Short mmCIF file of C-alpha atoms in Angstrom, two decimals:
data_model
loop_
_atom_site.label_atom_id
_atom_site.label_comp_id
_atom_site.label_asym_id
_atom_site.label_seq_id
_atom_site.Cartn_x
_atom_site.Cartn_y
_atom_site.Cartn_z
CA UNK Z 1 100.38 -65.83 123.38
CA UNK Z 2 100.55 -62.31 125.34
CA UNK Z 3 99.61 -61.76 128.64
CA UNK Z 4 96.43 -59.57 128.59
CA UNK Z 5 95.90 -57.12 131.42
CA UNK Z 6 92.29 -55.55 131.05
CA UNK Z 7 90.95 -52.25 132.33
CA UNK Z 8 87.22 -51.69 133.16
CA UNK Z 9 85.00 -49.68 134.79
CA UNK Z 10 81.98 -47.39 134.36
CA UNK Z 11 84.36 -44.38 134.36
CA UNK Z 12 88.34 -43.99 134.48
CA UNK Z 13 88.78 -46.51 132.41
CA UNK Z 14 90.10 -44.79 129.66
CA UNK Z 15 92.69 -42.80 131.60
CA UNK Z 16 93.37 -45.81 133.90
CA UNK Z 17 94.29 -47.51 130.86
CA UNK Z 18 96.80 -45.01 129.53
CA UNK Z 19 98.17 -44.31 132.55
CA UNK Z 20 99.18 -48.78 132.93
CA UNK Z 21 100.47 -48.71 129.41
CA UNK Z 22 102.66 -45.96 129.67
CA UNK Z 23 103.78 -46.69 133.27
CA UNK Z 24 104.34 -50.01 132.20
CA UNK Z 25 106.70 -48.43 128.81
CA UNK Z 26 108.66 -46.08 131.24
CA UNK Z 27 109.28 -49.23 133.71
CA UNK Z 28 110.87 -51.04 130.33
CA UNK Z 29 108.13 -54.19 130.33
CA UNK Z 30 107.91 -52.88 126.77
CA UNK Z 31 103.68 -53.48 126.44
CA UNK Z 32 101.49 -53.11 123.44
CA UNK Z 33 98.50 -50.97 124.45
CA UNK Z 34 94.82 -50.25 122.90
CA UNK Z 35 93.28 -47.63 124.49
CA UNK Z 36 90.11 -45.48 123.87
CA UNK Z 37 91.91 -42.18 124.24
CA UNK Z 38 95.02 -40.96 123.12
CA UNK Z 39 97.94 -41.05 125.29
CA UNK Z 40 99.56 -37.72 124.85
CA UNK Z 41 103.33 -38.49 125.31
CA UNK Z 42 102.56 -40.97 122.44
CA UNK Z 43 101.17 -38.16 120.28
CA UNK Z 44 102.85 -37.56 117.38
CA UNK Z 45 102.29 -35.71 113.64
CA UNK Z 46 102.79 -39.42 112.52
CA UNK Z 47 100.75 -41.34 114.93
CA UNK Z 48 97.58 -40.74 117.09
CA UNK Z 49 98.70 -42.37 120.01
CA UNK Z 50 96.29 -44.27 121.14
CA UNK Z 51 97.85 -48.04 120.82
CA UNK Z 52 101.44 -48.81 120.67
CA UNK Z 53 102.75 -51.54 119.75
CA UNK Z 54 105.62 -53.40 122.20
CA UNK Z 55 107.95 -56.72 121.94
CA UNK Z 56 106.87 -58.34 125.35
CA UNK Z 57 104.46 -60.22 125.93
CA UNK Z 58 102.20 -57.71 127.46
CA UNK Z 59 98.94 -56.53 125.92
CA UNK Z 60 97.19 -53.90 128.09
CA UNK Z 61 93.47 -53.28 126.71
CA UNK Z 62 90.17 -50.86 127.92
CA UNK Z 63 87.87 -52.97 127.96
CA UNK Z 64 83.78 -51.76 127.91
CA UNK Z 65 80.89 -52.78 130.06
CA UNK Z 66 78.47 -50.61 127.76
CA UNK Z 67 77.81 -53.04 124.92
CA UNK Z 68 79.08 -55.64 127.12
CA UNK Z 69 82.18 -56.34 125.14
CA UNK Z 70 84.14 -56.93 127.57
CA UNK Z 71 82.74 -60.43 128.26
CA UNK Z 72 85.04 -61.25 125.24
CA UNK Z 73 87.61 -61.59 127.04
CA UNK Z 74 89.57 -63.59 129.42
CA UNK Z 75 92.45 -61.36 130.74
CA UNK Z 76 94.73 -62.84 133.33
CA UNK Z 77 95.11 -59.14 134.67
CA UNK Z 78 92.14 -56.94 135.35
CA UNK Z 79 91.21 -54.08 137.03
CA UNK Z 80 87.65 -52.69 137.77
CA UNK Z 81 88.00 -48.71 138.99
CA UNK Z 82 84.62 -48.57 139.83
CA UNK Z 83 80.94 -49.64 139.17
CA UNK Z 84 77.74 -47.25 138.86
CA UNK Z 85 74.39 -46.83 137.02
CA UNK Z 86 75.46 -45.39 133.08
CA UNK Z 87 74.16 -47.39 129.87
CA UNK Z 88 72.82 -50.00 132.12
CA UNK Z 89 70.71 -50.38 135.56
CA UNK Z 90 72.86 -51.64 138.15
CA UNK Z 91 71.61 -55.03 138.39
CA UNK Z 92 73.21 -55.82 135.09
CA UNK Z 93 76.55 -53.28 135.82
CA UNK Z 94 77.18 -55.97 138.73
CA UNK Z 95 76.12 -58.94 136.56
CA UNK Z 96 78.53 -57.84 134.00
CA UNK Z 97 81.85 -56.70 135.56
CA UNK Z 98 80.85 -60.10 138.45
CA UNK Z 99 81.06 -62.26 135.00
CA UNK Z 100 84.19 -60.24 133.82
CA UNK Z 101 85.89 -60.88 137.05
CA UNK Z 102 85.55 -64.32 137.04
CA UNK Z 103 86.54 -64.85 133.54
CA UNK Z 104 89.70 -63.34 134.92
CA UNK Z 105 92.55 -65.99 135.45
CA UNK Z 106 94.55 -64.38 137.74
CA UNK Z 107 94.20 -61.15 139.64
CA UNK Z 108 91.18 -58.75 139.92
CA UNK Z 109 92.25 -55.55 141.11
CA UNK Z 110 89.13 -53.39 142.60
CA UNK Z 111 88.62 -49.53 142.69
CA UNK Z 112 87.37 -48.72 146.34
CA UNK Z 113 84.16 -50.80 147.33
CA UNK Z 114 83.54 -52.85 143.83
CA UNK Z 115 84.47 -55.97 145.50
CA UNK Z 116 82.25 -55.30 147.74
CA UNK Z 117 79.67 -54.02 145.51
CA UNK Z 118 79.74 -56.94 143.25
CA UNK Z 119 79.88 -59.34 146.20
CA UNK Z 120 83.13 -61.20 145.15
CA UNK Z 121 85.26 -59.49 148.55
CA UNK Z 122 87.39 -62.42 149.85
CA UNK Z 123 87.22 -64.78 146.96
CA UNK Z 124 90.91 -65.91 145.80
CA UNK Z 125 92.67 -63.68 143.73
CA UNK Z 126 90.06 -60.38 144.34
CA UNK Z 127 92.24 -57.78 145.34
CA UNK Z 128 90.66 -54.91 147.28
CA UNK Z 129 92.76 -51.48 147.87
CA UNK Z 130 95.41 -50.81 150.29
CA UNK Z 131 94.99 -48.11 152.53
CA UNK Z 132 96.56 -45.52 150.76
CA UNK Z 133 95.82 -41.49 150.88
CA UNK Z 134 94.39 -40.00 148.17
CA UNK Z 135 94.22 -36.21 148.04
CA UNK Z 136 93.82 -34.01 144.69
CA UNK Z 137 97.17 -34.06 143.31
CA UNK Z 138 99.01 -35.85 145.92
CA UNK Z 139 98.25 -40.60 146.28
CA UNK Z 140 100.46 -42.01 149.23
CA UNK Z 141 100.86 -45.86 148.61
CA UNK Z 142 102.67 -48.30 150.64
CA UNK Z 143 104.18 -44.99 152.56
CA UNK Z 144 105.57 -43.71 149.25
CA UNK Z 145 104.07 -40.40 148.01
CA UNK Z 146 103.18 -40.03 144.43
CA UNK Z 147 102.72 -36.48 142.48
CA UNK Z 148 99.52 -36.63 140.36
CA UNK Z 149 100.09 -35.07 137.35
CA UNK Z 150 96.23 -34.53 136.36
CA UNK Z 151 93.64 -32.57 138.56
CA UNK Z 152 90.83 -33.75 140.61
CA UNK Z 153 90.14 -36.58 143.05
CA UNK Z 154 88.83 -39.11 140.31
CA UNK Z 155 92.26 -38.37 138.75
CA UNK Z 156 93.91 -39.21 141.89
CA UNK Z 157 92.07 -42.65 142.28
CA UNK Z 158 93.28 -43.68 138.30
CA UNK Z 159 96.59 -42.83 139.68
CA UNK Z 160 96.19 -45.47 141.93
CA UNK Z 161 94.40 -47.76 140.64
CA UNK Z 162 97.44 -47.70 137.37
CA UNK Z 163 100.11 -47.94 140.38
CA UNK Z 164 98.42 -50.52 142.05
CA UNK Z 165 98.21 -52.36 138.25
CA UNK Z 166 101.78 -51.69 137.71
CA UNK Z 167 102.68 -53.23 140.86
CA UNK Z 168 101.14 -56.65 140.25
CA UNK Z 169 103.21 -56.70 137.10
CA UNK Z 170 106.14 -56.03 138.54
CA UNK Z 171 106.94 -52.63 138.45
CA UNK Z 172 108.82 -50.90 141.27
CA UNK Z 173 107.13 -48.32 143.23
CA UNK Z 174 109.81 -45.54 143.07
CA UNK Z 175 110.37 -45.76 139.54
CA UNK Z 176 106.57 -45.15 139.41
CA UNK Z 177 106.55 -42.42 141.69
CA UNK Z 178 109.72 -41.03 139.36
CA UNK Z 179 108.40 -40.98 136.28
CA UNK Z 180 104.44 -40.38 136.84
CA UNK Z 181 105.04 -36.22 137.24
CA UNK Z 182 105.78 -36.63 133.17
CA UNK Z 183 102.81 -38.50 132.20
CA UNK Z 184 100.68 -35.84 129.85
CA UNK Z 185 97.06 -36.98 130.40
CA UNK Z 186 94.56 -38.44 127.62
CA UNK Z 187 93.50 -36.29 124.39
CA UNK Z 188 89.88 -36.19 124.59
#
């Protein structure tokens, strides 16, 4: 019964995940979340913080491509940030996350050139990125700049990707850009 939005990739996953859930929280959709880091704003003495559990229908997952576990599911939400050579060669990467995207029943959101890599650009409900600029600390979407609270480029491209996520599900794009400065990062 919940509406399962999925987050893979071989890298960013984990941050890309708890950067949707909590996005999602601060935009009041309310989501239960499983990550495979901790969320530090959900840190707590009595909690680790890395699920939470919310009353909508939302259930935001990371979801692996290493053990392949992520053909398990069937998400109607997913997002792929990227796709390269790690546990596996890359003729099974692209086997895998191809599978996982057509397991997907509604929208497959793609980190910059996975659609293409994976040779599923143009089918229905692929969605490749927007031009947007991404700098270090600074993503400009849809002519609204967002402050990214975490350093680097990769960081930059979660940032994104999460927005982009958040989007599709309804969240509005300034109350993203007003609460992301806040968001604490993942506890490694």
């Amino acid at each position: 019964g919940q509406r399962v939005v999925a987050i893979a990739g071989t890298a960013g996953k984990t941050t890309t995940t708890a950067l949707v859930g909590w996005l999602l929280e601060q935009c009041g959709l309310d989501p239960s979340v499983v990550n495979g880091g901790v969320v530090m704003n959900w840190a707590a003495p009595d909690r680790v913080g890395n699920c939470r559990v919310g009353a909508s229908n939302l259930f935001v997952l990371e979801v692996d491509e290493s053990d392949k576990s992520l053909l398990r599911f069937h998400p109607d939400v997913s997002a792929i940030t990227n796709a390269s050579k790690d546990h596996h060669e890359m003729d099974v990467v692209i086997a895998v996350f191809r599978q996982f995207a057509r397991q997907t029943k509604s929208a497959v959101l793609c980190g910059e050139g996975v659609a293409e890599l994976l040779s599923i650009a143009g089918r229905p409900g692929i969605h490749t990125p927007e031009p947007a600029e991404v700098a270090s600390r600074r993503v400009t979407y849809r002519g609204i700049a967002f402050s990214v609270p975490l350093i680097g480029r990769h960081n930059a491209e979660n940032v994104l990707m999460a927005i982009r996520v958040c989007e599709a599900l309804g969240c509005p794009l300034e109350k993203i850009r007003d609460v992301l400065p806040s968001f604490r990062g993942v506890g490694r």
